[in-house]
mmCIF file of C-alpha atoms in Angstrom:
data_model
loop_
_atom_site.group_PDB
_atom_site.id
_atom_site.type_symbol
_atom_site.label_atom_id
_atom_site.label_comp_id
_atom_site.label_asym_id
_atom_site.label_seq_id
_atom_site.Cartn_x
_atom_site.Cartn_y
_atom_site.Cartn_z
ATOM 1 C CA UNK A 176 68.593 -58.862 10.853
ATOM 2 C CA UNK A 177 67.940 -59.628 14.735
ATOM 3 C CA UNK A 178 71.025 -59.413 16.572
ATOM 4 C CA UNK A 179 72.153 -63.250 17.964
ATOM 5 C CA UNK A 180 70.945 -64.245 21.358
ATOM 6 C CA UNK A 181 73.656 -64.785 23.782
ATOM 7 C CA UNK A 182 73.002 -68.743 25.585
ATOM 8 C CA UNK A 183 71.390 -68.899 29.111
ATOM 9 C CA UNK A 184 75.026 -69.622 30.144
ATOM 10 C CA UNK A 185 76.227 -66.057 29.062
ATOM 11 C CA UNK A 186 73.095 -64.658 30.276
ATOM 12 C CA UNK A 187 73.902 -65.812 33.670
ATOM 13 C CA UNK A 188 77.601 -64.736 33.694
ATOM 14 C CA UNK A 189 76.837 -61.322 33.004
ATOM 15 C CA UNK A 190 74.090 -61.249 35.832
ATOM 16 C CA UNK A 191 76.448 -62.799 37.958
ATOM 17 C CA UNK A 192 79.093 -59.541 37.020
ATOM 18 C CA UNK A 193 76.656 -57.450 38.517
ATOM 19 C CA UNK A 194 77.502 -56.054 41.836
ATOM 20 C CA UNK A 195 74.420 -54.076 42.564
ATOM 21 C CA UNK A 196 71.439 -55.278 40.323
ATOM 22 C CA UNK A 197 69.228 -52.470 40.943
ATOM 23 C CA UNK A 198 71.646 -49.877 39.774
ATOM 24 C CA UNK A 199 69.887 -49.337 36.372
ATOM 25 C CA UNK A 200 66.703 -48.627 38.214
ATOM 26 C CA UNK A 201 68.314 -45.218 39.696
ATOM 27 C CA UNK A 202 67.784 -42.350 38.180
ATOM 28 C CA UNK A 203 70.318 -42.345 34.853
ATOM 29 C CA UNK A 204 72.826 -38.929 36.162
ATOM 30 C CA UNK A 205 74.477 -37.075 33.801
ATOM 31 C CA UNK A 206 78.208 -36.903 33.682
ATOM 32 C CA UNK A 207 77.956 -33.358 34.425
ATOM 33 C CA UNK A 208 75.278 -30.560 34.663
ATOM 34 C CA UNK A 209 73.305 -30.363 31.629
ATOM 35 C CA UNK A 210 72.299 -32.774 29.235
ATOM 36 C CA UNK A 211 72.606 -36.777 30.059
ATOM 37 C CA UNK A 212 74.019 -38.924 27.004
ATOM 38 C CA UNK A 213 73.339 -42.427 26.223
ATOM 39 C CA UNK A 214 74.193 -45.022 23.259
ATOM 40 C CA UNK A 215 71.058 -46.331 20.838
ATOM 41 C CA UNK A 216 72.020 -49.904 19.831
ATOM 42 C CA UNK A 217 69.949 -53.313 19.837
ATOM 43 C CA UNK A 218 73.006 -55.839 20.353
ATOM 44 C CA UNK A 219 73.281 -56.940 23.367
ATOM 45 C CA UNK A 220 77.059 -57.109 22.565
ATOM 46 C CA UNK A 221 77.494 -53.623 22.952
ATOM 47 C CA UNK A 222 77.224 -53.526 26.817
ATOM 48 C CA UNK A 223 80.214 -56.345 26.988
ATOM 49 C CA UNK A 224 82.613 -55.040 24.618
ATOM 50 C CA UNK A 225 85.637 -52.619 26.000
ATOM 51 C CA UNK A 226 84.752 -49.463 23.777
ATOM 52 C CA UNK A 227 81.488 -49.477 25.950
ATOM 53 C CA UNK A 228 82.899 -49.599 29.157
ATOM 54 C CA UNK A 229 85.260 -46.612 28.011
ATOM 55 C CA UNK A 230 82.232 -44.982 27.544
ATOM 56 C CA UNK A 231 80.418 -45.896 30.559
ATOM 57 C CA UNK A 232 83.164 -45.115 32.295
ATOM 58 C CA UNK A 233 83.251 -41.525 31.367
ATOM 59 C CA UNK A 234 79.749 -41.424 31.880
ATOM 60 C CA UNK A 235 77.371 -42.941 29.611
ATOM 61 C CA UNK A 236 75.106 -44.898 31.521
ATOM 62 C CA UNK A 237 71.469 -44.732 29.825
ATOM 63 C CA UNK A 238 70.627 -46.811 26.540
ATOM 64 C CA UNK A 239 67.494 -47.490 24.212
ATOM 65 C CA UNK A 240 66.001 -50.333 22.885
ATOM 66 C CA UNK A 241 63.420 -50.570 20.342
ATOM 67 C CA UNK A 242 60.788 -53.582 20.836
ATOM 68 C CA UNK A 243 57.795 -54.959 19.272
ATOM 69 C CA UNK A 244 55.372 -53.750 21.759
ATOM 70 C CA UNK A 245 53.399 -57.232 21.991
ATOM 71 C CA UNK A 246 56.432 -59.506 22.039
ATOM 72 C CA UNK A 247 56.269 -61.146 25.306
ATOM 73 C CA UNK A 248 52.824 -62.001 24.200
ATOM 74 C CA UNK A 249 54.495 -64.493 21.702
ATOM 75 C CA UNK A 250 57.726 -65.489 23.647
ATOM 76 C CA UNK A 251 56.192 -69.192 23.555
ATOM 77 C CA UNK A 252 55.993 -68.769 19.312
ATOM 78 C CA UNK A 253 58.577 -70.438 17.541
ATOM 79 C CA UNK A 254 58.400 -68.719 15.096
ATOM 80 C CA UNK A 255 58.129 -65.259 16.739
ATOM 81 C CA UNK A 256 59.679 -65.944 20.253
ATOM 82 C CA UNK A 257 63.224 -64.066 19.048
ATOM 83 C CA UNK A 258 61.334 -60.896 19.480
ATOM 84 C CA UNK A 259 61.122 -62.072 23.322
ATOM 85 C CA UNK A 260 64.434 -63.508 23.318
ATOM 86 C CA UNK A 261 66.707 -60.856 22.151
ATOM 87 C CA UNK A 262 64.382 -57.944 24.747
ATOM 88 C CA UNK A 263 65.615 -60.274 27.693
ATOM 89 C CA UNK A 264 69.390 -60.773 26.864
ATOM 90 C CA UNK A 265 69.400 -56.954 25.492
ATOM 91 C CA UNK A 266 67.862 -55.639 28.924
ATOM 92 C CA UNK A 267 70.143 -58.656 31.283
ATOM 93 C CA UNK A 268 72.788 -56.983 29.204
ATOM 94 C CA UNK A 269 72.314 -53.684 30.048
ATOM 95 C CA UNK A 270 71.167 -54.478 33.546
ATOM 96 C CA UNK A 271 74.731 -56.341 34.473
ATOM 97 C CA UNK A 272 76.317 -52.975 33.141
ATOM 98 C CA UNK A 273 74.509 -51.012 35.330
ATOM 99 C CA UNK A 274 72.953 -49.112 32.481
ATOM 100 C CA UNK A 275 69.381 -47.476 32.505
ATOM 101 C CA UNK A 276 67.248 -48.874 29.626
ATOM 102 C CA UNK A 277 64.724 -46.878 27.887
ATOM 103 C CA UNK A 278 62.627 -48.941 25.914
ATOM 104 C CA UNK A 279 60.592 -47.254 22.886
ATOM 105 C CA UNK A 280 57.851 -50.076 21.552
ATOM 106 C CA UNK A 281 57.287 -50.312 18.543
ATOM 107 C CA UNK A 282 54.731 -51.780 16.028
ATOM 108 C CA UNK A 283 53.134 -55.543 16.634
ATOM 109 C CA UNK A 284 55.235 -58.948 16.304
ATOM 110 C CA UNK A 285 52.726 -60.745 15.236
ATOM 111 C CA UNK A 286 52.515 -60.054 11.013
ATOM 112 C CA UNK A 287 54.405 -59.248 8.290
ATOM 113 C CA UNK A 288 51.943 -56.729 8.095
ATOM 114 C CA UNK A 289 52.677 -55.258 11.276
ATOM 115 C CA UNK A 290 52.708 -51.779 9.853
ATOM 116 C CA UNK A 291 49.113 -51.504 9.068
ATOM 117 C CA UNK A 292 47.806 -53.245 12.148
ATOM 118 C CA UNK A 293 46.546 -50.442 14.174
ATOM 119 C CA UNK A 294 46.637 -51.041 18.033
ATOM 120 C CA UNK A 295 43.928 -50.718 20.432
ATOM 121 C CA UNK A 296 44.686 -48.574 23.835
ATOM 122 C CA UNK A 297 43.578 -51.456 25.821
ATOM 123 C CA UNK A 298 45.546 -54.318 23.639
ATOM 124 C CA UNK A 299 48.419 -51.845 24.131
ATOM 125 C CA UNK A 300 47.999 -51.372 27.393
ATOM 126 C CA UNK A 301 47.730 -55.601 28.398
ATOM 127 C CA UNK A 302 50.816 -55.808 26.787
ATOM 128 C CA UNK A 303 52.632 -53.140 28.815
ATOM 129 C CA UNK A 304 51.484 -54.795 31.561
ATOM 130 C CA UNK A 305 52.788 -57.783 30.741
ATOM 131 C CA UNK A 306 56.069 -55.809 30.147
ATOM 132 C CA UNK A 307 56.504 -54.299 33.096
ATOM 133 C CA UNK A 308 55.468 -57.281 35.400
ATOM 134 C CA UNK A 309 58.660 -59.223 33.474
ATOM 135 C CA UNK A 310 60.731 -55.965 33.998
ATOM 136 C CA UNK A 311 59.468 -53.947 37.020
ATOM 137 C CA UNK A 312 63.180 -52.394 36.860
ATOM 138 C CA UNK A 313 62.494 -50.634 33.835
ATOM 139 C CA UNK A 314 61.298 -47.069 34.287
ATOM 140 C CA UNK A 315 61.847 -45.384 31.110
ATOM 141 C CA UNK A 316 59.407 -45.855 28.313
ATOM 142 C CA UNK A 317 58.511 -44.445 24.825
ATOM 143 C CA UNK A 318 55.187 -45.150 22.813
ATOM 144 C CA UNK A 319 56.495 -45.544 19.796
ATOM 145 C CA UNK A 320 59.202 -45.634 17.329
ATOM 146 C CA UNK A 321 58.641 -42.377 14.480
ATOM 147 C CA UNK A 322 54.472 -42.863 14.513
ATOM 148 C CA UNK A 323 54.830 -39.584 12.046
ATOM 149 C CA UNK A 324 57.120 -41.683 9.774
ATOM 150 C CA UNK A 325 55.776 -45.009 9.501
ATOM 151 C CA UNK A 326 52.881 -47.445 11.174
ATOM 152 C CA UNK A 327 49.655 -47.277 12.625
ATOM 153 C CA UNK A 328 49.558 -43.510 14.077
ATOM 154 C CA UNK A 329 51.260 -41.927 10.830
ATOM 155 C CA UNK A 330 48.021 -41.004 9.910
ATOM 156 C CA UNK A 331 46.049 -40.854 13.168
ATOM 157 C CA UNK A 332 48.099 -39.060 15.890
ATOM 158 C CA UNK A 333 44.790 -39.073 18.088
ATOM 159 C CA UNK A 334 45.074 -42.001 18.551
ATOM 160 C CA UNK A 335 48.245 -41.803 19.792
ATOM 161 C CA UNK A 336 47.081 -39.029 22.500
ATOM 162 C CA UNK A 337 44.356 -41.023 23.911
ATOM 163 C CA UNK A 338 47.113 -44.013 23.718
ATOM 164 C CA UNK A 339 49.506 -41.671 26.005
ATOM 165 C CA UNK A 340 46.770 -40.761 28.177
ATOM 166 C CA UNK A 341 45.971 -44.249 29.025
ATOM 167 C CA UNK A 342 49.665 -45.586 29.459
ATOM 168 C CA UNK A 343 49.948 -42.158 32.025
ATOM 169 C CA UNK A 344 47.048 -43.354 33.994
ATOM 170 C CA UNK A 345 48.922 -46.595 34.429
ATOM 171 C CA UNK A 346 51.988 -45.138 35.828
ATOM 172 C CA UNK A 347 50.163 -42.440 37.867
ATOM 173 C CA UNK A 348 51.844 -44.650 40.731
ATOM 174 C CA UNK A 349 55.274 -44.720 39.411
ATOM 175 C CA UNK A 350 57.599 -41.157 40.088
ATOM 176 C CA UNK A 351 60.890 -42.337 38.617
ATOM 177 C CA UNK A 352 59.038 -43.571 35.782
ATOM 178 C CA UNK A 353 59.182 -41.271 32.548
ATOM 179 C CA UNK A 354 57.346 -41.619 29.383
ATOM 180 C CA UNK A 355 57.834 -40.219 26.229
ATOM 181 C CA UNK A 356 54.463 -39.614 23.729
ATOM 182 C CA UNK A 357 56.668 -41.366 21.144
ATOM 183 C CA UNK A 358 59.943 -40.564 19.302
ATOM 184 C CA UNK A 359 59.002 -38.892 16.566
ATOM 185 C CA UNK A 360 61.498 -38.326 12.934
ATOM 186 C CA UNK A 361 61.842 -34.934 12.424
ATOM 187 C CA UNK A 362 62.621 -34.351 8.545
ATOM 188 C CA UNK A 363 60.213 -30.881 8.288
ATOM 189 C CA UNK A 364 60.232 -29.328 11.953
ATOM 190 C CA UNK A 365 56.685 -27.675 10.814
ATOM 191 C CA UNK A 366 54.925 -31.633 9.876
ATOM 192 C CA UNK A 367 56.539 -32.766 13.116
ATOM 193 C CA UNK A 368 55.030 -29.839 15.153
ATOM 194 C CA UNK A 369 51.847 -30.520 13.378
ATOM 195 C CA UNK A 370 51.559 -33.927 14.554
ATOM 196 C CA UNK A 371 52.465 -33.295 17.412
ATOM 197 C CA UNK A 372 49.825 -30.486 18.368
ATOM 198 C CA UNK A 373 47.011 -33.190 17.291
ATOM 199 C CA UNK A 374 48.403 -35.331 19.938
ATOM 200 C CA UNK A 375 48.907 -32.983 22.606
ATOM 201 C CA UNK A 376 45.590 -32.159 22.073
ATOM 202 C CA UNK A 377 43.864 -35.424 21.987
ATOM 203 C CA UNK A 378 45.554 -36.362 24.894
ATOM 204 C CA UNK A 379 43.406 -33.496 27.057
ATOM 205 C CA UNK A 380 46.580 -33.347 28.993
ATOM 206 C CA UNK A 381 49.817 -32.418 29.493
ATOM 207 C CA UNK A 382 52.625 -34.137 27.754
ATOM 208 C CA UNK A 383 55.804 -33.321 29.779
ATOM 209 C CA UNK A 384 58.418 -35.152 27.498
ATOM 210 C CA UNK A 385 58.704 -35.960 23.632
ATOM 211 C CA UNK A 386 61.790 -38.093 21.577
ATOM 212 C CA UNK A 387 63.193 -36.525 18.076
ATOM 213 C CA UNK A 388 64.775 -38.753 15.918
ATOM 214 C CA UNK A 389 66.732 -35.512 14.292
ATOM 215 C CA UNK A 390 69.593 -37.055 11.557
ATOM 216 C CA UNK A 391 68.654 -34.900 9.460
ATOM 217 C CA UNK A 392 69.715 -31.891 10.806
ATOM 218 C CA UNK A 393 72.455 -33.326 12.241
ATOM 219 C CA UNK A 394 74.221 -34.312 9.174
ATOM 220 C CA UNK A 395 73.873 -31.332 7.353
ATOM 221 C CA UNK A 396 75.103 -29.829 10.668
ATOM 222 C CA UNK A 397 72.139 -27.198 10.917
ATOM 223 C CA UNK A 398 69.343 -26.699 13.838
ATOM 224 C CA UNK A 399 66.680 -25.030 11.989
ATOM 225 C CA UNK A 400 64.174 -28.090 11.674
ATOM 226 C CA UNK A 401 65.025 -28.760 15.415
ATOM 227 C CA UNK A 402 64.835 -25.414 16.837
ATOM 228 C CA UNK A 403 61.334 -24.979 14.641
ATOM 229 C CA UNK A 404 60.240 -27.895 16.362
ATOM 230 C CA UNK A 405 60.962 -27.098 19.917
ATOM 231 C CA UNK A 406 59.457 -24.044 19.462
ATOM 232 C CA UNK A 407 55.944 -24.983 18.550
ATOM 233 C CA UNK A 408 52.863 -24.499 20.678
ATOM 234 C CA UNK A 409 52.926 -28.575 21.868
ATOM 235 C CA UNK A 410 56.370 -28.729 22.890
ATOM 236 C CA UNK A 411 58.098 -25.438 24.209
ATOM 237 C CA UNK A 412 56.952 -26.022 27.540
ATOM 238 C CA UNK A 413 57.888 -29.598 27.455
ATOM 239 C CA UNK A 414 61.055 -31.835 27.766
ATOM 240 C CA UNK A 415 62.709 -33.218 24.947
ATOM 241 C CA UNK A 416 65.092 -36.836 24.669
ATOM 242 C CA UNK A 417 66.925 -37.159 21.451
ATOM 243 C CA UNK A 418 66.521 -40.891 21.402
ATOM 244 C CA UNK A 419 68.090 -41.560 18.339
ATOM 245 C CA UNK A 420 70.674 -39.197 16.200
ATOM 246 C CA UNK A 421 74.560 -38.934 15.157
ATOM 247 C CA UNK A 422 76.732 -38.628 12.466
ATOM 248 C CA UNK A 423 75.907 -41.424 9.542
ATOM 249 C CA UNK A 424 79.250 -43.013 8.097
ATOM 250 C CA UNK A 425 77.142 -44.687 5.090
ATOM 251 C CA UNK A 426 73.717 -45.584 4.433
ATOM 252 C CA UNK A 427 71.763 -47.972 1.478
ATOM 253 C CA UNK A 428 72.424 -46.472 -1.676
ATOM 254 C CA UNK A 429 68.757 -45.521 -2.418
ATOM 255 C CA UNK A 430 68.616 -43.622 0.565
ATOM 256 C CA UNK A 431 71.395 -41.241 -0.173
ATOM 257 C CA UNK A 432 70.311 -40.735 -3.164
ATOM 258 C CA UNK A 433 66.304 -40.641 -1.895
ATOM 259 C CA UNK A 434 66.996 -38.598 0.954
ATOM 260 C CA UNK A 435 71.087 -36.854 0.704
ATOM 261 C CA UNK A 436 72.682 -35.596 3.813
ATOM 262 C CA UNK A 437 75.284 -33.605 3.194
ATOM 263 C CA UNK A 438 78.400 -35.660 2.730
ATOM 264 C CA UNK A 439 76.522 -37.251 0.048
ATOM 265 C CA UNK A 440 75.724 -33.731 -1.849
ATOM 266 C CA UNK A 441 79.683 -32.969 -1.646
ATOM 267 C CA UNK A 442 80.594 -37.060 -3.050
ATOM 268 C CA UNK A 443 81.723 -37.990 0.138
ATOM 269 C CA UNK A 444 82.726 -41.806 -1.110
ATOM 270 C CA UNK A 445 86.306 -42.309 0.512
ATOM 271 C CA UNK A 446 86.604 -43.624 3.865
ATOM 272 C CA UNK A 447 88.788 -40.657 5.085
ATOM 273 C CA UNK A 448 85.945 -38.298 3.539
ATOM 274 C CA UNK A 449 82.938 -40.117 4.914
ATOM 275 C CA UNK A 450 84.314 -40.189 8.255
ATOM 276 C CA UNK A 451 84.988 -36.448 8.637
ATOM 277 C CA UNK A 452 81.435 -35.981 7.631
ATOM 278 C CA UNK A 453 80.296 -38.231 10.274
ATOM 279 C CA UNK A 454 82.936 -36.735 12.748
ATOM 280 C CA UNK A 455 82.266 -33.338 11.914
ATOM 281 C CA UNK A 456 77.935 -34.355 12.035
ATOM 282 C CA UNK A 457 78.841 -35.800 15.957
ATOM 283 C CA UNK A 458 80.435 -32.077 16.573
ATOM 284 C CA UNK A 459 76.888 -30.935 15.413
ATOM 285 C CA UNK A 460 75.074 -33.286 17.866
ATOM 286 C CA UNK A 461 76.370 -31.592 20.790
ATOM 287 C CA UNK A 462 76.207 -27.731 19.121
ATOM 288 C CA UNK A 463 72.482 -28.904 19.400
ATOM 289 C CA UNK A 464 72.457 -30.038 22.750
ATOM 290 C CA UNK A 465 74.459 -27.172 24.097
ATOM 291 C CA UNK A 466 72.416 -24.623 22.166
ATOM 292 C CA UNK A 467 69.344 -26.202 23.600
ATOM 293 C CA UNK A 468 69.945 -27.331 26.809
ATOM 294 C CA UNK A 469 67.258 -25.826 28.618
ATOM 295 C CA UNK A 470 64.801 -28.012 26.889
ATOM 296 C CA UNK A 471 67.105 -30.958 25.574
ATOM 297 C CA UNK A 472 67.558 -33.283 28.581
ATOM 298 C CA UNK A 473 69.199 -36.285 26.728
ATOM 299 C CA UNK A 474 70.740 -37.196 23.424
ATOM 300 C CA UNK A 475 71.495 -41.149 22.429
ATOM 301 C CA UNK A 476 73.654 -41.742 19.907
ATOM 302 C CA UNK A 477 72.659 -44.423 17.361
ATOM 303 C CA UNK A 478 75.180 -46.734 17.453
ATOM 304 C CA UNK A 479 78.336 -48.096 18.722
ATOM 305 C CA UNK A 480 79.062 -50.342 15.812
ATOM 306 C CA UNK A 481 77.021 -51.679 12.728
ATOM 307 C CA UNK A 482 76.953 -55.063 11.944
ATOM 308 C CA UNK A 483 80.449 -56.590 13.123
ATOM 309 C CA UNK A 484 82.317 -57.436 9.536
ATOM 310 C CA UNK A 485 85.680 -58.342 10.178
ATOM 311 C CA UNK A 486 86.244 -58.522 6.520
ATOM 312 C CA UNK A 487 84.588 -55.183 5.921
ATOM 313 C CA UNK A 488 87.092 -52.715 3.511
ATOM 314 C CA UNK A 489 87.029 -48.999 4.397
ATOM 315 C CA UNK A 490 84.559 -46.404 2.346
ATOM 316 C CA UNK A 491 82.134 -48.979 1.558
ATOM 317 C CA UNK A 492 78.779 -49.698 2.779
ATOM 318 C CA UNK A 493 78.331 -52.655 5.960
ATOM 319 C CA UNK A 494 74.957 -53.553 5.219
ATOM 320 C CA UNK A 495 72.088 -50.811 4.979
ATOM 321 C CA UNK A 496 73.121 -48.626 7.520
ATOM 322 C CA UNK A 497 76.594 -47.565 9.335
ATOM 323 C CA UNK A 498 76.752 -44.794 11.789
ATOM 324 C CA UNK A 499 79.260 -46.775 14.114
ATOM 325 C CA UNK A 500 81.510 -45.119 16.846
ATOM 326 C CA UNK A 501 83.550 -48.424 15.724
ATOM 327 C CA UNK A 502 84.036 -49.164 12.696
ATOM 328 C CA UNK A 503 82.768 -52.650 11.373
ATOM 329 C CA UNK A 504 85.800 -54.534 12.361
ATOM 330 C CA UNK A 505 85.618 -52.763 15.813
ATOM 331 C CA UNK A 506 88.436 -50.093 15.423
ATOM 332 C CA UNK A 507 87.407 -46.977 16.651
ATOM 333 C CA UNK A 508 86.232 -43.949 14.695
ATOM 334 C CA UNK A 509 86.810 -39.641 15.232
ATOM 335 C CA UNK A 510 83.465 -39.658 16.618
ATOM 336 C CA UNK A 511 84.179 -42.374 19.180
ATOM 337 C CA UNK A 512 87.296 -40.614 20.565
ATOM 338 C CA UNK A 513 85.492 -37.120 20.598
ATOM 339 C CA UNK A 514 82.737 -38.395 22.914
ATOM 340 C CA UNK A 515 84.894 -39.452 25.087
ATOM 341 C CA UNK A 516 87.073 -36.254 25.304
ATOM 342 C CA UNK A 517 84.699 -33.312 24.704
ATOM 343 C CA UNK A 518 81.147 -34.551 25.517
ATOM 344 C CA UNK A 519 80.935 -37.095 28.348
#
């Protein structure tokens, strides 16, 4: 469900918080040396609400956003035109925070068949043109969200090398720019590794930074599909942004069953016993970062809160997913607490 657009009024009080505007286009500096760590959430909400600003405070000051790659192209659709809408009060949001945004596109607005579509380097390329003359701030871009998983590259990841090596040439001009090949789900570190050999070397170039989307791993609080994958051929002499990972409170009930993570292998149901897990999978995050900091250069957690459910009861389900630092009526979780005192 898209995330409610704040009015033009609200937009223009948070701009107007802003003391320097062009903080988010500086580079995004870590709390400390080593790895930089930033929050993974789509509401706009997030960058107004107090837990954030705890966590900015101590240090946080990168996000992601995922987007529809061609959505300004139909910000004048009524029926489409959220897509557009919810990018520009997301990124005012984050801007008035002085947060730096790194936007991962994703798969076309325009059909409920989006996933199929397949995308042209030069339709691609129009629209991130478009993108970046409505955001020139922006600076920190990803190709796409888990093309290994789901969408038009699954099955081609050429394409998405000669996709990369177009989108470079655009931003030959830009140094503080950085662009990820695409954040790609790691499951099986050997598939991912796979696919991402075929793109290195369809690119004909080199590809200095990659995005894991590494749950997995995380939850069952081991590294091996991780370190398997930052040791392959394509990406040990590369960079690597977690862009989306943490410890899962509760997912849809097919998918713990499809796909278990630990907690659900031991019958974590209670809310005392699925938080632990999630606490204890946050822990694991930053084991991974640590042990892999040479190579690791940021981690975002995915999210700061779920869907807000004031009426929510503890140990079930919010909606299809829940990996909240808050919980869904906004009260603060283990996990929230420990980034703040052992990570940021």
């Amino acid at each position: 469900m898209p995330a409610r657009t704040p009015s033009p009024s609200a937009v223009r009080r948070l701009v107007a918080t802003a003391a320097v505007v062009t903080a988010a286009a500086g580079a995004a500096a870590p709390a400390h040396a080593g790895t930089t760590w930033g929050i993974a959430d789509q509401k706009p909400q997030t960058f107004t609400t107090p837990a954030f600003s705890q966590l900015r405070d101590a240090g946080m000051k990168t996000a992601r956003y995922t987007v529809r790659y061609d959505a300004l192209r139909y910000a004048r659709n009524s029926r489409l035109k959220f897509h557009a809408q919810n990018l520009d009060a997301w990124l005012t949001a984050a801007r008035a925070a002085h947060v730096r945004p790194l936007v991962t596109f994703w798969v076309t607005a325009s059909s409920s068949r989006s996933l199929k579509r397949r995308i042209s380097p030069a339709r691609f390329r129009t629209e991130f043109r478009r993108f970046r003359k409505a955001y020139p701030w922006v600076r920190d871009f990803s190709l796409f969200n888990e093309p290994n998983l789901a969408g038009p590259f699954k099955h081609d990841p050429a394409a998405l090398g000669r996709l990369y090596r177009t989108i470079s040439k655009d931003l030959r001009h830009c140094g503080s720019c950085r662009l990820l090949v695409g954040d790609l789900n790691l499951t099986s570190g050997r598939e991912a590794a796979s696919y991402a050999l075929k793109v290195r070397r369809a690119a004909k170039m080199p590809i200095r930074l990659w995005g894991l989307n590494n749950y997995n791993d995380v939850n069952d609080r081991r590294s091996t599909q991780t370190s398997q994958f930052l040791r392959s051929s394509a990406v040990k002499h590369s960079k690597v942004w977690i862009t989306e990972s943490g410890g899962v409170y509760s997912r849809k009930a097919s998918s713990e069953r499809r796909n278990p993570f630990l907690a659900q292998r031991r019958k974590a149901t209670s809310d005392s016993a699925r938080e632990k897990y999630q606490y204890d999978a946050t822990r694991y995050l930053r084991t991974i970062a640590r042990r892999y900091r040479r190579q690791i250069q940021r981690v975002y957690v995915y999210q700061l809160q779920s869907e807000p459910n004031p009426t929510w009861v503890p140990g079930t389900r919010n909606h299809s997913w829940d990996s909240g630092l808050l919980d869904p009526r906004g009260q603060e979780r283990r996990s929230f607490g420990y980034l703040i005192r052992h990570v940021l």
